[in-house]
Tab-separated table of N, CA and C in Angstrom:
chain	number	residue	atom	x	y	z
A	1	UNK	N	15.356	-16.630	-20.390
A	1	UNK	CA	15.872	-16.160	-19.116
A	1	UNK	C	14.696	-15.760	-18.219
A	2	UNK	N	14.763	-16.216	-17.166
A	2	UNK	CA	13.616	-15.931	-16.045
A	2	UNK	C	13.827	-14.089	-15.622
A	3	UNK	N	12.439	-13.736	-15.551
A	3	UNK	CA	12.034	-12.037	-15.218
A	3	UNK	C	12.527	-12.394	-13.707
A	4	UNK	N	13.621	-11.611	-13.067
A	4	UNK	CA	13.889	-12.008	-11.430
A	4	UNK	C	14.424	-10.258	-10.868
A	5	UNK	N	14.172	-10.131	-9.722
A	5	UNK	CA	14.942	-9.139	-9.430
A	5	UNK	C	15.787	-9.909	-8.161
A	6	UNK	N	17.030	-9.414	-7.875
A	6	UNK	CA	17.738	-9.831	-6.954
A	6	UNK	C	17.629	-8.792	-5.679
A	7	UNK	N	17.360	-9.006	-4.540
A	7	UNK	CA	17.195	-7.965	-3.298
A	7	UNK	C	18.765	-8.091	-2.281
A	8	UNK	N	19.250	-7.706	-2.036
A	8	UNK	CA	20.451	-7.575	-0.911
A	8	UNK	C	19.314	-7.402	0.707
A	9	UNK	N	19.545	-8.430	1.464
A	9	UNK	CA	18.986	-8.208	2.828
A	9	UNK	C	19.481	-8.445	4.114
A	10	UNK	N	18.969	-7.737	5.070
A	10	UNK	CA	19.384	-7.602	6.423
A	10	UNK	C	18.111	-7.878	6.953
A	11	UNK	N	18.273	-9.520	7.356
A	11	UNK	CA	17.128	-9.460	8.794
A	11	UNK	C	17.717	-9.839	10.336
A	12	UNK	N	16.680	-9.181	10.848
A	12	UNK	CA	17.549	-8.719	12.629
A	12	UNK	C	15.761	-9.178	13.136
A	13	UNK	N	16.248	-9.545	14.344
A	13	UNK	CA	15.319	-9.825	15.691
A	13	UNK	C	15.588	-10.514	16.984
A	14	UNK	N	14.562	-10.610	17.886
A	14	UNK	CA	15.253	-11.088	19.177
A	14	UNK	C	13.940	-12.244	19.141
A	15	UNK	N	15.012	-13.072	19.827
A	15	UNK	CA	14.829	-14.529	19.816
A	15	UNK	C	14.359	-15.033	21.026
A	16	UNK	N	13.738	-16.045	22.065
A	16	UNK	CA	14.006	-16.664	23.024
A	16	UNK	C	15.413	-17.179	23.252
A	17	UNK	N	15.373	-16.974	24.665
A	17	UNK	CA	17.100	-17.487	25.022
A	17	UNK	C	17.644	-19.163	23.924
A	18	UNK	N	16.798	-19.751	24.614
A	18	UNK	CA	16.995	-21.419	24.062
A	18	UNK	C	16.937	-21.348	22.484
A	19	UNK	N	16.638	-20.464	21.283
A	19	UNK	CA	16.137	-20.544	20.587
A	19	UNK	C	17.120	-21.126	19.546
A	20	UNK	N	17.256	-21.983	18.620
A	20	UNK	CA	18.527	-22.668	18.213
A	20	UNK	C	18.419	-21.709	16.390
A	21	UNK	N	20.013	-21.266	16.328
A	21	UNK	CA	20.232	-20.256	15.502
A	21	UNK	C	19.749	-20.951	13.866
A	22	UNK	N	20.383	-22.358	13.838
A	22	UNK	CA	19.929	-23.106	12.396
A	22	UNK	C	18.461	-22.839	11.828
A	23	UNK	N	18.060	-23.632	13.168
A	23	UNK	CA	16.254	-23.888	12.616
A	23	UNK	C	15.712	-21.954	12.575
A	24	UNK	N	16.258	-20.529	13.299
A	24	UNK	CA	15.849	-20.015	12.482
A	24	UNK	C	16.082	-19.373	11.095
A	25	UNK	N	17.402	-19.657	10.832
A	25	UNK	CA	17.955	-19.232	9.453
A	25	UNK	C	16.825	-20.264	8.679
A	26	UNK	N	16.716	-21.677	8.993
A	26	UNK	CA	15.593	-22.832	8.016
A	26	UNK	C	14.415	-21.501	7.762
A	27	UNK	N	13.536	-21.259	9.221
A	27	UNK	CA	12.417	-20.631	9.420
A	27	UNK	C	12.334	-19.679	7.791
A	28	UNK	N	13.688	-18.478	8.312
A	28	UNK	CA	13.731	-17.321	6.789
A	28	UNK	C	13.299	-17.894	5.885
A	29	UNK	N	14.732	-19.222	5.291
A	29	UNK	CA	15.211	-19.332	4.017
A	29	UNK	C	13.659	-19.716	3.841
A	30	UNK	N	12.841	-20.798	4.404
A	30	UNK	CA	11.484	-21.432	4.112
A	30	UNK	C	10.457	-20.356	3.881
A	31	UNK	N	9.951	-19.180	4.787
A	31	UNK	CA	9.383	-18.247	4.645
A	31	UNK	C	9.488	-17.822	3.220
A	32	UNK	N	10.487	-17.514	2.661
A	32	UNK	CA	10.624	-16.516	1.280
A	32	UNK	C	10.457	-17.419	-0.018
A	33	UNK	N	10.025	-18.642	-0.004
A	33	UNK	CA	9.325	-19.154	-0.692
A	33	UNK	C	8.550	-18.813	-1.218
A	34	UNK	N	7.371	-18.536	-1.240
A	34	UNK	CA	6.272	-17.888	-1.730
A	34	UNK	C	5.984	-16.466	-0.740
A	35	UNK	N	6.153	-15.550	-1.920
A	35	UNK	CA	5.827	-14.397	-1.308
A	35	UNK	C	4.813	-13.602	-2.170
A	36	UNK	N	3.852	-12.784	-1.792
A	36	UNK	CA	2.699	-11.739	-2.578
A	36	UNK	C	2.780	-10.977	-1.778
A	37	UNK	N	1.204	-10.116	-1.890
A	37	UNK	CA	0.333	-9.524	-1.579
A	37	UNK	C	-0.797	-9.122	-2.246
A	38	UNK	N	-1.615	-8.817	-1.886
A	38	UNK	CA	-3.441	-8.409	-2.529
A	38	UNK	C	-3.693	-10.060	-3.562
A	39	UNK	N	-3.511	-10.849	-3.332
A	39	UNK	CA	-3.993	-11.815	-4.330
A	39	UNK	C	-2.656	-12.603	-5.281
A	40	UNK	N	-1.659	-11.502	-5.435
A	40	UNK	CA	-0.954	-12.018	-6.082
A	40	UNK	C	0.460	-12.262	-5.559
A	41	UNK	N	0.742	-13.565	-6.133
A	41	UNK	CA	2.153	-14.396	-5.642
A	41	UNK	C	3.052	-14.692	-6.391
A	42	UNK	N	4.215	-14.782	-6.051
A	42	UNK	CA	5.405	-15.280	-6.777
A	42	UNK	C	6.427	-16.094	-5.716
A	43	UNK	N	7.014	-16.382	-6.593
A	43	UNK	CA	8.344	-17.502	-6.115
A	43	UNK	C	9.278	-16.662	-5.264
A	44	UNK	N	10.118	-17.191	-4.284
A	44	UNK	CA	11.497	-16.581	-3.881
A	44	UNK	C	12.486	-17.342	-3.266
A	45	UNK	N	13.551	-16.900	-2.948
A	45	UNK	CA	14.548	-17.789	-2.984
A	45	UNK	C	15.763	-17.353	-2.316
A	46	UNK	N	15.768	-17.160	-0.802
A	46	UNK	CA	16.724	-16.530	-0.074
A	46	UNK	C	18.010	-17.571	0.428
A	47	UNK	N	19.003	-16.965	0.337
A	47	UNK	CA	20.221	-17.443	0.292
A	47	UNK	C	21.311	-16.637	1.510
A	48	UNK	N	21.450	-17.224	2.546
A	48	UNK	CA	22.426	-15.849	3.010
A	48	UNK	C	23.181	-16.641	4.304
A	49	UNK	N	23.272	-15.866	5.608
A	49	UNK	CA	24.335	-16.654	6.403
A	49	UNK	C	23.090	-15.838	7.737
A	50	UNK	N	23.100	-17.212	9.017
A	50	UNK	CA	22.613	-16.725	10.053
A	50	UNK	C	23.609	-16.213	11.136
A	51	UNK	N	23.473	-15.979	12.245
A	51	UNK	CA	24.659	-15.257	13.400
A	51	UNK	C	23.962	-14.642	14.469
A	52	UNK	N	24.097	-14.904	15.436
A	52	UNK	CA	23.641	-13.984	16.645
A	52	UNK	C	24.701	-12.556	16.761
A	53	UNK	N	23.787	-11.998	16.976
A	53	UNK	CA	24.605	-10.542	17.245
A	53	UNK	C	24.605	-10.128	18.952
A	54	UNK	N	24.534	-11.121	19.945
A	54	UNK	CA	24.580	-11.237	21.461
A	54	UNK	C	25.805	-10.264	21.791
A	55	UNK	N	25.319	-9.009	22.841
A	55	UNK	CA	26.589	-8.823	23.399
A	55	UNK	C	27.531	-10.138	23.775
A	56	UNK	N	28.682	-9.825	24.607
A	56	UNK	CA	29.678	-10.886	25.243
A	56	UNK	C	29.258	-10.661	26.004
A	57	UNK	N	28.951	-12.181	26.888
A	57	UNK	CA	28.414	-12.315	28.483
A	57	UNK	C	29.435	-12.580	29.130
A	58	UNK	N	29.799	-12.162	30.309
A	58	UNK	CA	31.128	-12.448	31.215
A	58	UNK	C	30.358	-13.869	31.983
A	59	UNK	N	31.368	-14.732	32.696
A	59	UNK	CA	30.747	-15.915	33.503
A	59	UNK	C	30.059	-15.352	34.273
A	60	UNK	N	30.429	-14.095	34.928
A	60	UNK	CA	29.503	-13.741	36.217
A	60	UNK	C	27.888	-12.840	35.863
A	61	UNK	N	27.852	-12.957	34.545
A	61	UNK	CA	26.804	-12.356	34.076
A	61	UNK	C	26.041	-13.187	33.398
A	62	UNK	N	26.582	-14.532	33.425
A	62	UNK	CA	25.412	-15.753	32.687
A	62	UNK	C	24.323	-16.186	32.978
A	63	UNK	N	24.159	-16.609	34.357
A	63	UNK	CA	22.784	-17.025	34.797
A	63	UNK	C	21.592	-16.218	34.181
A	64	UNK	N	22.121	-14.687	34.353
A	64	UNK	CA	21.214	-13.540	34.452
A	64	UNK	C	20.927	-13.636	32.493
A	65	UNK	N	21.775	-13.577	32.170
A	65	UNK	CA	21.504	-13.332	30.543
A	65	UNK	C	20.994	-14.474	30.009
A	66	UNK	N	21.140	-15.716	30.584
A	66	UNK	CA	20.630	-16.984	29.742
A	66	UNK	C	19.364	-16.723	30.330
A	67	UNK	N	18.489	-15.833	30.487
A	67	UNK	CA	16.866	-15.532	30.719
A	67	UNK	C	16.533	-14.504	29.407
A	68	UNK	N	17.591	-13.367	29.567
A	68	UNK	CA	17.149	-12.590	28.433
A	68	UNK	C	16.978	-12.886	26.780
A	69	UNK	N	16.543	-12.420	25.628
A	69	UNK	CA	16.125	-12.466	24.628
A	69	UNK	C	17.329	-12.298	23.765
A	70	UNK	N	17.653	-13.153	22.784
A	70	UNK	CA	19.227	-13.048	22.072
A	70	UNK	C	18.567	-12.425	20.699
A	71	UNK	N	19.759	-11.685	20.116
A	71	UNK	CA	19.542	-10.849	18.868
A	71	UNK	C	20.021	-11.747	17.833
A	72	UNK	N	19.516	-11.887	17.153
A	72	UNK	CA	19.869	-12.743	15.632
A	72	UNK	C	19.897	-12.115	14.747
A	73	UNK	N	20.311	-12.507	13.016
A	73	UNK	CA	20.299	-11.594	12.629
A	73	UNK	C	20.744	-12.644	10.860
A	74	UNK	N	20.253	-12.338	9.711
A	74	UNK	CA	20.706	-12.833	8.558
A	74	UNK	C	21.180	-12.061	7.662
A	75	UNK	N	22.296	-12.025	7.098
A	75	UNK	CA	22.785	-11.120	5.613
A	75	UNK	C	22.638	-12.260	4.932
A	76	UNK	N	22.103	-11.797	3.574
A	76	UNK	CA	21.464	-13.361	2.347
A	76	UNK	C	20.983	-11.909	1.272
A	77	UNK	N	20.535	-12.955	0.454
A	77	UNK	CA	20.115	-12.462	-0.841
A	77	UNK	C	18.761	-12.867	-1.417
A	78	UNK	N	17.791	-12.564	-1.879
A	78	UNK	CA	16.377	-12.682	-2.128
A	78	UNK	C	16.157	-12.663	-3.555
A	79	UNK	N	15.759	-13.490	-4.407
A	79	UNK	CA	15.512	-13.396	-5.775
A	79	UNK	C	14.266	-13.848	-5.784
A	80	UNK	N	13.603	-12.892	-6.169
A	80	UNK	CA	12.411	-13.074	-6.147
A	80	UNK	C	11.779	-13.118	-8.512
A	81	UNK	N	10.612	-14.297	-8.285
A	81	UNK	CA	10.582	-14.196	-9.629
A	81	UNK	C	9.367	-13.285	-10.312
A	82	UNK	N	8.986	-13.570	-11.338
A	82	UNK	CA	8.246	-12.523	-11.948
A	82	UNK	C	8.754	-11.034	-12.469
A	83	UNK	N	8.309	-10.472	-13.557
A	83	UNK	CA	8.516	-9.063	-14.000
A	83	UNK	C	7.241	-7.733	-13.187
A	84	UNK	N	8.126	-7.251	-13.325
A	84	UNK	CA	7.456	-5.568	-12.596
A	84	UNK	C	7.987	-5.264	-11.083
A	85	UNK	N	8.360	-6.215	-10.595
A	85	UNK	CA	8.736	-5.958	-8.861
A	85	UNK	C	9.682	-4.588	-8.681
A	86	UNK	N	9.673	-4.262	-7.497
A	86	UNK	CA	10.355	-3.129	-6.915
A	86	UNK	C	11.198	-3.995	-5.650
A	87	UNK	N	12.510	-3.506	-5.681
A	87	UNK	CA	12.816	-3.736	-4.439
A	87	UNK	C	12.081	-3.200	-3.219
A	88	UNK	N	11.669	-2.466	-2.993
A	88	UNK	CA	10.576	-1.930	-2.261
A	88	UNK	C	9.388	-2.519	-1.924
A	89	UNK	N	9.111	-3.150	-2.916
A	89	UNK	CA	7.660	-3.736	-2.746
A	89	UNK	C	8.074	-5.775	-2.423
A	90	UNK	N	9.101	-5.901	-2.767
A	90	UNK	CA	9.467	-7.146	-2.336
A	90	UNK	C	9.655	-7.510	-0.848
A	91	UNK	N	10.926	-6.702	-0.303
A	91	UNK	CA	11.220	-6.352	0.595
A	91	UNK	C	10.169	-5.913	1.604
A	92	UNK	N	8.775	-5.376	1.332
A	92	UNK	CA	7.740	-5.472	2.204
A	92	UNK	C	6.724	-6.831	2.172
A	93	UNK	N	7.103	-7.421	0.836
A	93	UNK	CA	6.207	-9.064	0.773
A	93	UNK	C	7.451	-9.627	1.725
A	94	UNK	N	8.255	-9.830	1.748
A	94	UNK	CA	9.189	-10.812	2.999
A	94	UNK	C	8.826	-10.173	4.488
A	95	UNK	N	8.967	-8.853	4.471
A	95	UNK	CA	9.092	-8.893	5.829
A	95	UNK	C	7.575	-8.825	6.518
A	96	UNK	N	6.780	-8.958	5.719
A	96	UNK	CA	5.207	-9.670	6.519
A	96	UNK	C	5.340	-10.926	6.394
A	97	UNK	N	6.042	-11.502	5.592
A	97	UNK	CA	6.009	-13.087	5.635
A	97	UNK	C	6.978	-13.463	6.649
A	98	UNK	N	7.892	-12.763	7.163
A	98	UNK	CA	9.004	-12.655	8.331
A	98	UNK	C	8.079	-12.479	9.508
A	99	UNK	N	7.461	-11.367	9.573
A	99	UNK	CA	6.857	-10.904	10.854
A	99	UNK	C	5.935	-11.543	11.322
A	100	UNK	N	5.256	-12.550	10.447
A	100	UNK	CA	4.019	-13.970	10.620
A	100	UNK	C	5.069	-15.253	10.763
A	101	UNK	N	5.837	-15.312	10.222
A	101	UNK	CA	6.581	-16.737	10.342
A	101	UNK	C	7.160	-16.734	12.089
A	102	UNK	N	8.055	-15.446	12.406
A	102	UNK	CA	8.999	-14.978	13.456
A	102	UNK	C	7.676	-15.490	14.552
A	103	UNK	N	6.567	-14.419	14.430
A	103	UNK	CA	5.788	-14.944	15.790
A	103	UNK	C	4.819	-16.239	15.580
A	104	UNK	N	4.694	-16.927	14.708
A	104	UNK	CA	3.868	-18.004	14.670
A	104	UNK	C	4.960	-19.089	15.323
A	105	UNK	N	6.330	-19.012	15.100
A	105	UNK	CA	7.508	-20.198	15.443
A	105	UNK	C	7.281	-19.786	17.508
A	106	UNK	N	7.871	-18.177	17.378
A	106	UNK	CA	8.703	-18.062	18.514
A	106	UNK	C	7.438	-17.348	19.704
A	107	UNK	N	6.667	-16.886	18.858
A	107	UNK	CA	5.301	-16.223	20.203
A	107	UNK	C	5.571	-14.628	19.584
A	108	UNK	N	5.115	-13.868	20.668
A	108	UNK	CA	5.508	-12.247	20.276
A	108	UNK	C	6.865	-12.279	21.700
A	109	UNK	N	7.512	-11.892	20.732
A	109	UNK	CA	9.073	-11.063	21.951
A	109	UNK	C	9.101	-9.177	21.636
A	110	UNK	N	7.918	-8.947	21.783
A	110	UNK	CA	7.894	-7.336	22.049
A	110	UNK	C	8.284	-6.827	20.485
A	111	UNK	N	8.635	-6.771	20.033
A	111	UNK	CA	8.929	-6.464	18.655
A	111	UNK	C	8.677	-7.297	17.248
A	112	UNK	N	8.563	-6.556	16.547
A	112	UNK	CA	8.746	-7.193	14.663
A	112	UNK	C	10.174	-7.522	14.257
A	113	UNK	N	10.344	-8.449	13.799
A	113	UNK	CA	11.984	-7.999	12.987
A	113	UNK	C	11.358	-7.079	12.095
A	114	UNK	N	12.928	-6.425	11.354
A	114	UNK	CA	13.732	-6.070	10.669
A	114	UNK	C	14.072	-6.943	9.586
A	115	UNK	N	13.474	-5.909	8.861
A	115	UNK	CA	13.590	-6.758	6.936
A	115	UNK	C	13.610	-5.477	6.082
A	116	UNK	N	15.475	-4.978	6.132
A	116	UNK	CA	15.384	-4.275	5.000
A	116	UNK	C	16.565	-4.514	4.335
A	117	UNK	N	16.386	-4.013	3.097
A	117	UNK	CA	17.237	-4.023	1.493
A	117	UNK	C	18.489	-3.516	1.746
A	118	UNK	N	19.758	-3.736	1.989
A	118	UNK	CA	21.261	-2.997	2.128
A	118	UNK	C	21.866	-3.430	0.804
A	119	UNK	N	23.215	-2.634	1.057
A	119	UNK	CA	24.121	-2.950	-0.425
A	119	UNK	C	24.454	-4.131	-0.358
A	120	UNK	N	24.788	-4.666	-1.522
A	120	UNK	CA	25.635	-5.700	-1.819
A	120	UNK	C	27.196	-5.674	-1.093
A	121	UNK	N	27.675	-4.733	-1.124
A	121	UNK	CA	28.955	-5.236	-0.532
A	121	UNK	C	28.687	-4.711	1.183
A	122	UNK	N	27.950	-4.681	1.583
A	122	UNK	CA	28.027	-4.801	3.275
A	122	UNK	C	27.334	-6.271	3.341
A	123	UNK	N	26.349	-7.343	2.278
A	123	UNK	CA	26.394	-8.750	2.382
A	123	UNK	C	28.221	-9.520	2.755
A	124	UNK	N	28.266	-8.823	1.400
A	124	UNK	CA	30.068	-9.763	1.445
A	124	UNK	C	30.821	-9.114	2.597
A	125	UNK	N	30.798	-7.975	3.099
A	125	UNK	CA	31.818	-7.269	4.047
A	125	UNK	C	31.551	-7.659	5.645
A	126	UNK	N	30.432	-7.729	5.811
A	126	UNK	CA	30.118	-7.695	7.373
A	126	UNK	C	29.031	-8.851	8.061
A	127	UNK	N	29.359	-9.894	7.041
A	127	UNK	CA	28.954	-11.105	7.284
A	127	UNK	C	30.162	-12.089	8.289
A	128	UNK	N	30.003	-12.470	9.228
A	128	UNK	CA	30.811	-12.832	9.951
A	128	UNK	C	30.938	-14.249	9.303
A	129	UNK	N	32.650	-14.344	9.558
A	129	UNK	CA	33.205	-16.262	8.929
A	129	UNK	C	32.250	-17.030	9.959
A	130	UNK	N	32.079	-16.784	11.221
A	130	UNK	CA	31.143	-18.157	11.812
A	130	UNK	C	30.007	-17.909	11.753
A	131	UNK	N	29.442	-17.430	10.901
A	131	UNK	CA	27.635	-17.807	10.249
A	131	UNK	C	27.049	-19.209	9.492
A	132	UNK	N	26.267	-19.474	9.697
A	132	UNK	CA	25.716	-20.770	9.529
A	132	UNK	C	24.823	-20.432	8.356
A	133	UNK	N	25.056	-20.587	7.147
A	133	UNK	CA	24.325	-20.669	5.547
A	133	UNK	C	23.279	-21.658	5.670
A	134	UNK	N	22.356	-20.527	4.943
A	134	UNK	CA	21.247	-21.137	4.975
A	134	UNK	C	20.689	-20.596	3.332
A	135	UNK	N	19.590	-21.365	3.038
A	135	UNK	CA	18.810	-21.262	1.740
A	135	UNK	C	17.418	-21.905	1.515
A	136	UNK	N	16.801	-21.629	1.056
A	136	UNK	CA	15.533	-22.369	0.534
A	136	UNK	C	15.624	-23.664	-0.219
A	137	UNK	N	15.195	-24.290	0.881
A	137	UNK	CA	15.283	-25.892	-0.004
A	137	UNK	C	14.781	-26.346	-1.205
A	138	UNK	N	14.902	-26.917	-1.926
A	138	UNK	CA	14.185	-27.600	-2.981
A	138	UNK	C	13.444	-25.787	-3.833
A	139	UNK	N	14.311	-24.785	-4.388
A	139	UNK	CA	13.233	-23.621	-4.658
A	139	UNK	C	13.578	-23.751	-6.091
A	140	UNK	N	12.580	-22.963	-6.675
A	140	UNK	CA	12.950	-22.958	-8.758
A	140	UNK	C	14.349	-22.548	-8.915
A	141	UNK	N	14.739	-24.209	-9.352
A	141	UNK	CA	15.988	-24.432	-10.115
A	141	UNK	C	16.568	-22.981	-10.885
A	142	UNK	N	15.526	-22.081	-11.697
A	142	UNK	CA	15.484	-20.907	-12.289
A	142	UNK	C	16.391	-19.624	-11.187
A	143	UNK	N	15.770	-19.606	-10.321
A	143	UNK	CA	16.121	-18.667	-9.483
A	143	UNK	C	17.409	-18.660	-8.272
A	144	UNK	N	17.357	-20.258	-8.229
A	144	UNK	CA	18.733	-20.476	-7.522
A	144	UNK	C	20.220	-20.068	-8.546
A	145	UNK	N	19.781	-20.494	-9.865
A	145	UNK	CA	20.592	-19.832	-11.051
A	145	UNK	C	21.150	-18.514	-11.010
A	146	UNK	N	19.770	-17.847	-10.959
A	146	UNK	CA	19.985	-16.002	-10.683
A	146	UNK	C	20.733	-15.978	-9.616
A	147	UNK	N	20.622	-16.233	-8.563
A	147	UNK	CA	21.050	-15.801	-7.308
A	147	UNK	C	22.937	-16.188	-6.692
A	148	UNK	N	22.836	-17.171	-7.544
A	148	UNK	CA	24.350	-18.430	-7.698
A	148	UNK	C	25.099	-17.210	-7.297
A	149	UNK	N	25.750	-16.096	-8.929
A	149	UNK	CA	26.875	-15.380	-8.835
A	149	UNK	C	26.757	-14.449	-7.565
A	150	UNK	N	25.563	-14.329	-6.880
A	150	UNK	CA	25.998	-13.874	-5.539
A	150	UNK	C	26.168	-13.962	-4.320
A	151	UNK	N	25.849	-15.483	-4.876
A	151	UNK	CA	25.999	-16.188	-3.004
A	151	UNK	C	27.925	-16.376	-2.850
C-alpha cells in the first residue's frame, strides 16, 4: 500500500475577465503534480470541481463588469505521496506551487490565491452541481487509487 496522506482543499482567486474557467481548473490539477520544498519532492494528485464564484451581473451592469477581475475558485482533494507529511506542510507545498503557476499563466491580479485545507464534508456539501471536474492527468496510478473513494 502506498505511504499517502489525503488533503481536503479550497482554492480561491481572481482571474482576468476573459480568463476561461477549464484551462484554470487544467492549470491546478497540473500544478499539484510534483510538489516539495528545500530539495525534496513528491508526487500529487488533485481531483476536485472548478466554478466561478462572480457576483450576479444585471444587463445594465455588464459592460462595466466584463472589465473587472472574476473570482474562481476549486473544492478537490490532494493526495499527496510519500510518508511523514503534515497536512500543513502539504498544503503550503501546493499553494507556492499555486501562487507560481496562478501568476506565471495569468500575470499578478493584486493578490495570491488561497490554498487552504477544509473538511471533507464542506468538499461534498458546497460544491456547486455546475462545476467543471478536473484532475491531474496521466498521475501515479497509486494515488489516483487513494484518492478514488473520495472523489
Amino acid at each position: 500500500m502506498l505511504d499517502s496522506l489525503i488533503v481536503p482543499l479550497f482554492v480561491t482567486t481572481d482571474l482576468p475577465p476573459r480568463a476561461d474557467l477549464a484551462e484554470f481548473g487544467e492549470l491546478l490539477a497540473e500544478t499539484a503534480r510534483a510538489l516539495g520544498h528545500d530539495g525534496a519532492s513528491y508526487d500529487g494528485f488533485l481531483a476536485g470541481k472548478v466554478f466561478w464564484l462572480d457576483r450576479p451581473v444585471l444587463p445594465r451592469q455588464r459592460p462595466a463588469a466584463e472589465a473587472e477581475l472574476r473570482f474562481a475558485a476549486m473544492l478537490g482533494y490532494l493526495a499527496a505521496s510519500g510518508p511523514g507529511h503534515t497536512a500543513r506542510g502539504v498544503v503550503a507545498d501546493v499553494r507556492r506551487a499555486v501562487c507560481a503557476a496562478v501568476t506565471s499563466r495569468y500575470g499578478d491580479v493584486g493578490v495570491s490565491p488561497a490554498v487552504f485545507a477544509i473538511r471533507d464534508r464542506d468538499v461534498r456539501e458546497r460544491t456547486p452541481d455546475s462545476a467543471v471536474s478536473v484532475g491531474t492527468r496521466d498521475a501515479a496510478r497509486e494515488l489516483v487509487s487513494v484518492a478514488r473513494p473520495y472523489l
